[in-house]
Coordinates of N, CA and C and ligand atoms in Angstrom, one line a residue:
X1 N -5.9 -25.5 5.3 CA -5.6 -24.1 5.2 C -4.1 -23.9 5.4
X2 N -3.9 -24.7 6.5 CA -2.3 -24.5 6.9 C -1.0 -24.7 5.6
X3 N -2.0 -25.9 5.6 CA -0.8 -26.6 4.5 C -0.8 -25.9 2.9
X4 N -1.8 -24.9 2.9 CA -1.6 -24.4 1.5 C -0.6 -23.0 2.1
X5 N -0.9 -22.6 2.9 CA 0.2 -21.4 3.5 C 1.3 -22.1 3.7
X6 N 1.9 -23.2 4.3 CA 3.3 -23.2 4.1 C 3.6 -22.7 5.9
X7 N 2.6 -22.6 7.2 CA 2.8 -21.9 7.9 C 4.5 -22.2 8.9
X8 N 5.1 -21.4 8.6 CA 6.5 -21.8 9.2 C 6.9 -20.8 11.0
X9 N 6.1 -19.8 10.7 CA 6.3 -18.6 11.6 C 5.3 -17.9 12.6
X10 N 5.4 -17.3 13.1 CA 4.4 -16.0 13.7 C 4.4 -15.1 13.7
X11 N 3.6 -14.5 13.1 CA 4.0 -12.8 13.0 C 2.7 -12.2 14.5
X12 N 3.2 -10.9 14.9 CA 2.2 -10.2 15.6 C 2.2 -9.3 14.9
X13 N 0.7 -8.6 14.5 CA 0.5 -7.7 14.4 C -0.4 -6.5 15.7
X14 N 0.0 -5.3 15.1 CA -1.0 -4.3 15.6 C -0.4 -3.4 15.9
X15 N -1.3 -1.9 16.8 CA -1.3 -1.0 17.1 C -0.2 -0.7 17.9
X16 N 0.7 0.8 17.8 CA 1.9 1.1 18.7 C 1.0 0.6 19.9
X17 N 1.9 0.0 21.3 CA 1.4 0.0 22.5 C 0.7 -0.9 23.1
X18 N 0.4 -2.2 21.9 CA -0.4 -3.3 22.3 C 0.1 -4.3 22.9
X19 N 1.8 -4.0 23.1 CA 3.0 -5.5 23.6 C 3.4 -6.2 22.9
X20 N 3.5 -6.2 21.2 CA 4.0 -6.8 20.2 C 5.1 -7.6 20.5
X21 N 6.1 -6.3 21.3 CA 8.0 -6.7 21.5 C 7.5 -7.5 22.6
X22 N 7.2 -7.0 23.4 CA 7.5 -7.9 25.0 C 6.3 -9.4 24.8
X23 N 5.6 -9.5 24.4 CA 4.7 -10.4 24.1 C 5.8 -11.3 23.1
X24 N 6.1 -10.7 22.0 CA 6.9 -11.6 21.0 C 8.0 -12.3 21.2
X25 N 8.8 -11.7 22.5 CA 10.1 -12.1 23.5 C 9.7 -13.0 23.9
X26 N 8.5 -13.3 25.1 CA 8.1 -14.7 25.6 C 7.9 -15.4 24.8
X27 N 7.0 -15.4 24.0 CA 6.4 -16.1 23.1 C 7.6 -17.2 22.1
X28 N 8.8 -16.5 21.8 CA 9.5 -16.7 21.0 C 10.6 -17.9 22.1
X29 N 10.7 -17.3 23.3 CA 11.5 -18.1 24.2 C 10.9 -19.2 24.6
X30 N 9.9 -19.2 24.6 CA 8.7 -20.2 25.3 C 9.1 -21.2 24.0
X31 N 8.6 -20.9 23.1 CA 8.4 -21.7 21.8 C 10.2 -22.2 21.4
X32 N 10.9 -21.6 21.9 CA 12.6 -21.5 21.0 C 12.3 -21.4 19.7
X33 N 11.6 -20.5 19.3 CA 11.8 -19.9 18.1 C 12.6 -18.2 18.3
X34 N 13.1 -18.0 17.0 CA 14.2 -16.9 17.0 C 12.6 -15.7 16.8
X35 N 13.4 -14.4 17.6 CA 12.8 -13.6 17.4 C 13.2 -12.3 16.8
X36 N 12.5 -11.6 15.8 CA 12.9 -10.6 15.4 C 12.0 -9.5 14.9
X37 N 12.4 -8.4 15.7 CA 11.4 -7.2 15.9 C 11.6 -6.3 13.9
X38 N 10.9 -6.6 13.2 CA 10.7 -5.9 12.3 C 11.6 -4.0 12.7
X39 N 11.2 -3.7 13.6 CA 11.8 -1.9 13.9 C 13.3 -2.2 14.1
X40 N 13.6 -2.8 14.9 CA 15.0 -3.3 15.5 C 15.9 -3.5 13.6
X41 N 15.2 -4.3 12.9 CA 15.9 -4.8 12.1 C 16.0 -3.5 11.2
X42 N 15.2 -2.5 11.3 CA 15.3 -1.6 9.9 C 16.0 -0.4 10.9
X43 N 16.1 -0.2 11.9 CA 17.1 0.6 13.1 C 19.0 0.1 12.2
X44 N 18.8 -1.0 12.6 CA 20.2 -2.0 12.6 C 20.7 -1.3 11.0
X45 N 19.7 -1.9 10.4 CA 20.1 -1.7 8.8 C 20.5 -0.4 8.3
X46 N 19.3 0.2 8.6 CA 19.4 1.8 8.5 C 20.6 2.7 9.0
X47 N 21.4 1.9 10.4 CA 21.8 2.7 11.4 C 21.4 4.2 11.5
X48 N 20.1 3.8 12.0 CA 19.5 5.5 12.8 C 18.8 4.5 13.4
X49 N 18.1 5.9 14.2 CA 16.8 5.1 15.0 C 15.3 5.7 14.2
X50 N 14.5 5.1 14.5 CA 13.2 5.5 13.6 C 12.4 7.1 13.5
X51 N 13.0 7.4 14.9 CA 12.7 9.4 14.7 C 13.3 9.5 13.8
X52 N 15.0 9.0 13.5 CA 15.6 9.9 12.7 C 15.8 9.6 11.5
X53 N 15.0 8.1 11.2 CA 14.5 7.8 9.6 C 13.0 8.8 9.2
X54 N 12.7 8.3 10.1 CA 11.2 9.9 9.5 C 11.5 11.3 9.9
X55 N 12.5 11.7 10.4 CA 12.9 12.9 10.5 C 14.0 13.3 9.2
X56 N 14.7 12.7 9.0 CA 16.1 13.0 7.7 C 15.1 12.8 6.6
X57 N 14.5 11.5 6.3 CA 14.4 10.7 5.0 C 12.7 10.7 4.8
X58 N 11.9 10.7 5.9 CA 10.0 11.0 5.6 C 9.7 9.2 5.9
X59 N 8.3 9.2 6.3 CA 7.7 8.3 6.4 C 7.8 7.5 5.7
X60 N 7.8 7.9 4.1 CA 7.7 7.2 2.9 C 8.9 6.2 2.6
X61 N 10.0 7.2 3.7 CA 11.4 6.0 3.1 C 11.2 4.6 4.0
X62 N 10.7 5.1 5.1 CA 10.8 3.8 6.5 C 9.7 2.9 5.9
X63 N 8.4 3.3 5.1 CA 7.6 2.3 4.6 C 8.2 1.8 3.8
X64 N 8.9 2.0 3.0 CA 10.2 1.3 2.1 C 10.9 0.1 2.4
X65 N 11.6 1.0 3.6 CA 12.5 -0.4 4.7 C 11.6 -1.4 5.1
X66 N 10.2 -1.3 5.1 CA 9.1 -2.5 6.5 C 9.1 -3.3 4.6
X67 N 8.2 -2.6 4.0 CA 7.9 -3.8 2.2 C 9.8 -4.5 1.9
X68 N 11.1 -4.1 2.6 CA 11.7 -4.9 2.1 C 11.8 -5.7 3.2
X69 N 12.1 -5.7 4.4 CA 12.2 -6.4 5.6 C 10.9 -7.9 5.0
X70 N 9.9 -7.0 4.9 CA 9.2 -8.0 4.7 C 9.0 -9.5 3.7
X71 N 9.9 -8.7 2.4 CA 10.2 -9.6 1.7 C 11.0 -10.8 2.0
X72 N 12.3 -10.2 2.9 CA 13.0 -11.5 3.6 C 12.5 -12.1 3.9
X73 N 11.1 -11.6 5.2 CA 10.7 -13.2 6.2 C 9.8 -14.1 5.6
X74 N 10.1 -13.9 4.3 CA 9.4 -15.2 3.6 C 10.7 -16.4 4.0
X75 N 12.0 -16.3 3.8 CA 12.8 -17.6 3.7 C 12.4 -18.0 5.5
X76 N 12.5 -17.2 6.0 CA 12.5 -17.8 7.7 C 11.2 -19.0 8.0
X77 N 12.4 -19.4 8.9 CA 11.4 -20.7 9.9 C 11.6 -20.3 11.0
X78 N 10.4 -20.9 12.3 CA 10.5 -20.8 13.3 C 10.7 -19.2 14.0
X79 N 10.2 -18.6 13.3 CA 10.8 -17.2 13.9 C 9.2 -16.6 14.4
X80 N 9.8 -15.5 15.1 CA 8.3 -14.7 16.4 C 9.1 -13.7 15.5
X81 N 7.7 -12.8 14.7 CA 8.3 -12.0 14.1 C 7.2 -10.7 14.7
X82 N 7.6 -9.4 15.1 CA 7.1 -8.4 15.7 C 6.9 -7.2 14.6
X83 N 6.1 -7.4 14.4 CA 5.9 -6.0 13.6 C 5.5 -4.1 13.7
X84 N 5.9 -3.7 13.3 CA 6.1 -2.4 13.1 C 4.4 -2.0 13.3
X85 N 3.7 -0.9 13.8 CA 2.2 -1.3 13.6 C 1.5 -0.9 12.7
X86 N 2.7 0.1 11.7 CA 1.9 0.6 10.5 C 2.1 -0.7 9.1
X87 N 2.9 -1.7 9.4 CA 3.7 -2.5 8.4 C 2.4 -3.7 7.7
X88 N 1.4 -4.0 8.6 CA 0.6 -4.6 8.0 C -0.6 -4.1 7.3
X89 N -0.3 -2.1 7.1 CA -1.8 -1.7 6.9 C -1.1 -1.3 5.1
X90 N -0.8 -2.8 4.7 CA -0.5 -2.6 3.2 C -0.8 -4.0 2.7
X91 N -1.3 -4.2 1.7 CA -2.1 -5.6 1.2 C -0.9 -6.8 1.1
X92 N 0.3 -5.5 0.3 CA 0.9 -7.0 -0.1 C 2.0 -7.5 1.4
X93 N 2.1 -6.2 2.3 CA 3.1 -6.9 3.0 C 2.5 -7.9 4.1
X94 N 1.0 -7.6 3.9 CA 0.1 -8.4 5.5 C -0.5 -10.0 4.4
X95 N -0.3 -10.2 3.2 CA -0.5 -10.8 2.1 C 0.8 -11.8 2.4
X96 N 1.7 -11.4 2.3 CA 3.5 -12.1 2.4 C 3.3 -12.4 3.6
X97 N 3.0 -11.9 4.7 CA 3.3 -12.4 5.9 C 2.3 -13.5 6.2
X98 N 1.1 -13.4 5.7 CA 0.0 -14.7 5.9 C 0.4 -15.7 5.2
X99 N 1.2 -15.6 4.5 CA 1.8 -16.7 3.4 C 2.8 -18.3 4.2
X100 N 3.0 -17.3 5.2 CA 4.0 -17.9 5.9 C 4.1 -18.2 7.5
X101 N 3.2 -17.6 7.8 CA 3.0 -17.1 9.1 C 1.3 -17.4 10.0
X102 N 2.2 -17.7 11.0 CA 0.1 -17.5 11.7 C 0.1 -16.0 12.2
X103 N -0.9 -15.1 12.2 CA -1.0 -14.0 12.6 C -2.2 -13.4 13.3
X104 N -1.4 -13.1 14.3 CA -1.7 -12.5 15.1 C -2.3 -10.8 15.8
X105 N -2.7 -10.6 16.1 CA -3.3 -9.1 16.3 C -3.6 -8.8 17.7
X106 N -2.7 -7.9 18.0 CA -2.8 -7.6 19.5 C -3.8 -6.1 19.5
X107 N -4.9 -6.1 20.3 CA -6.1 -5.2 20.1 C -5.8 -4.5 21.5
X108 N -6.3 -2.6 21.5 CA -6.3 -2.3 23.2 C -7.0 -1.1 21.9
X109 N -7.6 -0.5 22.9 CA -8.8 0.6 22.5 C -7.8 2.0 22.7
X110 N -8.4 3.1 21.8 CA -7.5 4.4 21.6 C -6.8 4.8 23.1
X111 N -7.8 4.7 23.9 CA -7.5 5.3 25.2 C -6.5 4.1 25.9
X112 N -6.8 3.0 26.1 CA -5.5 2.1 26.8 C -4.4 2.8 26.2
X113 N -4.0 2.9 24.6 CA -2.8 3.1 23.8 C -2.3 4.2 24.2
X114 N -3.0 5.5 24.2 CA -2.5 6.6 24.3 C -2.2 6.2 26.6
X115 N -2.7 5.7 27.4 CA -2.1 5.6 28.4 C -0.7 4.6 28.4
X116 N -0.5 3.4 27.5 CA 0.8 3.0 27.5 C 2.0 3.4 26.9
X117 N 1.7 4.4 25.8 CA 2.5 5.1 25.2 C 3.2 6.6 25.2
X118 N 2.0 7.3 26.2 CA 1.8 8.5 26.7 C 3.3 9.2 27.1
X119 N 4.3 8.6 27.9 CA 5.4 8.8 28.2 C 6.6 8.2 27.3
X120 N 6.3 7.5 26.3 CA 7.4 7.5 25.7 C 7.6 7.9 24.5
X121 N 8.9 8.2 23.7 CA 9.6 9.3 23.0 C 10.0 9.0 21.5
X122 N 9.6 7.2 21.0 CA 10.5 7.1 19.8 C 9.3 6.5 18.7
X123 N 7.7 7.6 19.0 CA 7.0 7.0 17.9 C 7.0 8.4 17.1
X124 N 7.3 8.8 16.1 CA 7.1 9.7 15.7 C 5.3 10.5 14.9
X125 N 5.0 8.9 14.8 CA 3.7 9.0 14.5 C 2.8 9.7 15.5
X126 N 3.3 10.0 16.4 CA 2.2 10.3 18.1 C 2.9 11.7 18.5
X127 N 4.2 12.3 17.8 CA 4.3 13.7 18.0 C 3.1 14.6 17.1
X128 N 2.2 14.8 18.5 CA 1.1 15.5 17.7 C 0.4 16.2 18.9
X129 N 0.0 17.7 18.5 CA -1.0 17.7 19.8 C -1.5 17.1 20.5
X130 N -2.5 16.6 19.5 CA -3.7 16.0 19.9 C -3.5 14.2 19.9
X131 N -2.8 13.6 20.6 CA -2.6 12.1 20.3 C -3.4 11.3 20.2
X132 N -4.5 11.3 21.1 CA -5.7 10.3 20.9 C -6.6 10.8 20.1
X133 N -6.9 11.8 19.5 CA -7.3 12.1 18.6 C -6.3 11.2 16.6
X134 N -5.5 11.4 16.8 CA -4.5 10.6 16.3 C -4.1 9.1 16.0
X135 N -4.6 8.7 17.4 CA -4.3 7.5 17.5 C -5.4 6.8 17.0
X136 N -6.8 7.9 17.3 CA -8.2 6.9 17.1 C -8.5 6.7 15.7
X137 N -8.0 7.7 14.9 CA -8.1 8.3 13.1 C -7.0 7.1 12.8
X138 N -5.9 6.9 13.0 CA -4.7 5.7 12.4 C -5.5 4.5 12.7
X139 N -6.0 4.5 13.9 CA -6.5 3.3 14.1 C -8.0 2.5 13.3
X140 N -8.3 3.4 13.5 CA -9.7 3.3 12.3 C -9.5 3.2 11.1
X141 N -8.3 3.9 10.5 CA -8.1 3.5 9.0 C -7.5 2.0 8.9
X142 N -6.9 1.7 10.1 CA -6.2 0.5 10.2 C -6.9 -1.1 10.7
X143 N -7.2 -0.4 10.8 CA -8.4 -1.8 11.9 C -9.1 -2.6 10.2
X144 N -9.2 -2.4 9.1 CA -9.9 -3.8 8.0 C -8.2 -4.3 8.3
X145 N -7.5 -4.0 8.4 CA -5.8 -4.9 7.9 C -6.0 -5.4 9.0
X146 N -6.1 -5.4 10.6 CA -5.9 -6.2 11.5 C -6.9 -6.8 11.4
X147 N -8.0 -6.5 11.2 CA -9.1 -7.4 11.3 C -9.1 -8.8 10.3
X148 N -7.7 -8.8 9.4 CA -7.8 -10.1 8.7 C -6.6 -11.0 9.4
X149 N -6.3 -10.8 10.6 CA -5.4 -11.4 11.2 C -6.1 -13.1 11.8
X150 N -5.5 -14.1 11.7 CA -6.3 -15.4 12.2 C -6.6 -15.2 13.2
X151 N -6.1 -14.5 14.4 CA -6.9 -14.2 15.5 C -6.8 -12.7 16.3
X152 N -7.4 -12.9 16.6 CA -7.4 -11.0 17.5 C -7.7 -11.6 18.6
X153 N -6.7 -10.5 19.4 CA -6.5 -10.6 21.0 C -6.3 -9.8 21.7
X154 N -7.7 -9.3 22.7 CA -7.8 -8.2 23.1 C -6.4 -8.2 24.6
X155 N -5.8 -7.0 24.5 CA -4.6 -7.0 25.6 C -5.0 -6.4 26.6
X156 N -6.1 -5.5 27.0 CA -6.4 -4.6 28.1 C -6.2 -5.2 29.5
X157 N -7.5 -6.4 29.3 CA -7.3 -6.5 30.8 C -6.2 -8.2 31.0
X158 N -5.1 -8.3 29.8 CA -4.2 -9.2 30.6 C -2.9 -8.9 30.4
X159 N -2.0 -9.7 31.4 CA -0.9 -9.1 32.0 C -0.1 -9.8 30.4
X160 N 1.4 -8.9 30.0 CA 2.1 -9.8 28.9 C 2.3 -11.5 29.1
X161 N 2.7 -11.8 30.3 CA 2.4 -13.3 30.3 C 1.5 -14.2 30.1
X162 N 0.0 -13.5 29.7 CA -1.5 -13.9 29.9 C -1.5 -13.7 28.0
X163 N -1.4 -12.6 27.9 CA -1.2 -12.3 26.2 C -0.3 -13.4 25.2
X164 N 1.0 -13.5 25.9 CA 2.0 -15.0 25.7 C 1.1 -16.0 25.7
X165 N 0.5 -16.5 26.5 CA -0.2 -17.7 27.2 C -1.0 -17.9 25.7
X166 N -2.0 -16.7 25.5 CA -2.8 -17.0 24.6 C -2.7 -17.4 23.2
X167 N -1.5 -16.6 23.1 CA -1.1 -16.7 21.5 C -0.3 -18.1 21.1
X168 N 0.4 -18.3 22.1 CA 0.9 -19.6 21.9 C 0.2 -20.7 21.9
X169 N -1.4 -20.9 22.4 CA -2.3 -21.9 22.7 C -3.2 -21.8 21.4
X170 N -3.3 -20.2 21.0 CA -4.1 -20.3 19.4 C -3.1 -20.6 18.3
X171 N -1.8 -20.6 18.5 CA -0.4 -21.1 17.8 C -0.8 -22.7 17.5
X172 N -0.8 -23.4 18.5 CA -0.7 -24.7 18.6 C -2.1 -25.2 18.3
X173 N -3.3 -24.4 18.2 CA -4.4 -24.5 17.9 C -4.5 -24.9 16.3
X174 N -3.7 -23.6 15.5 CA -4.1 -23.8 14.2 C -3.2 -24.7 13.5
X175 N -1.7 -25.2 14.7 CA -1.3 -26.2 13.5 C -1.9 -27.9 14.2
X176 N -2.7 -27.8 14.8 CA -3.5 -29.4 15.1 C -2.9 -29.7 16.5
X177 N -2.1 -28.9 17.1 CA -1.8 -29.6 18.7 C -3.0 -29.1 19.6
X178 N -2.6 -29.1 21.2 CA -3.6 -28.8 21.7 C -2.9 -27.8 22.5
Ligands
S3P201 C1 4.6 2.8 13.5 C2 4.8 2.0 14.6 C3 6.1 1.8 15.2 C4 7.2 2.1 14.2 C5 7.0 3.4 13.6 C6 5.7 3.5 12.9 C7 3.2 2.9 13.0 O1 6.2 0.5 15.7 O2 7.2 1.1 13.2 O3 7.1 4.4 14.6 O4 3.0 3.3 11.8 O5 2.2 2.5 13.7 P1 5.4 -0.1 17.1 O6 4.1 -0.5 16.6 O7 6.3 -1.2 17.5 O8 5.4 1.0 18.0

């Protein structure tokens, strides 16, 4: 299976709040592989920050930026690639990324998310009354796309270092190490 993918990389997927970045930092240092946060790189490019791409320009333009980002990480090797959590709920970009990549899915239930995200300021998706209400509706539409990730990995009850630990052991799982 591997060898028909071409697996060169790692992508994480999932939901705002599951530890993508901080998981993908160890993971990537641990391994010395290069890391690079899909949001960070369309911030950079864009120069704005992501409120102020969905605030100036609409949702529709930033899903724009994630289908081209994505086209690049086809040439990469070696890279811990962190994804955006709306970026794989599209066929062809979670399609490109399996092409190349082992992937990953970091899982926490509506309520963990809305407690790890609850105080912070730059998802625009979660400016909403009602957040967990919000969060459980995205997530439900979202969950067939994570659910085709090679492995899912529930994060609630482990610390980011335990999360690291794992991904890198189902890493070395699927290319024949131990
Ligand atoms: C989004 C998740 C965010 C960011 C943007 C949209 C989403 O990334 O890409 O705010 O659609 O779920 P994180 O998952 O890193 O928070």
């Amino acid at each position: 299976m591997n060898r028909a993918r071409q697996i060169q990389n790692l992508a994480l997927i999932g939901f705002m709040g599951t530890g993508k970045s901080s998981v993908g930092q160890m993971v990537a240092a641990s391994l010395h592989f290069t890391f690079l946060d899909t949001d960070h790189d369309i911030e950079v490019r864009a120069k704005k920050s992501i409120p102020d791409i969905f605030a100036q320009d609409g949702e529709l333009a930033f899903r724009e930026w994630e289908r081209r980002i994505v086209q690049e990480l086809t040439q990469r090797k070696k890279t811990v690639i962190s994804t955006g959590g709306g970026l794989p709920a599209d066929e062809t970009n979670l399609a490109s990324l399996k092409a190349h990549a082992f992937v990953v899915c970091l899982w926490a239930s509506p309520e963990k998310i809305l407690e790890r995200v609850r105080y912070q300021t730059h998802r625009p998706l979660l400016y909403d009354p009602n957040p967990l209400a919000k969060i459980r509706r995205l997530l439900a539409a979202r969950e067939p796309f994570y659910r085709q990730a090679d492995v899912l990995l529930n994060t609630e009850m482990r610390s980011v270092r335990e999360v690291a630990q794992q991904v890198i052991h189902q890493f070395k799982l699927a290319q024949g190490g131990g």
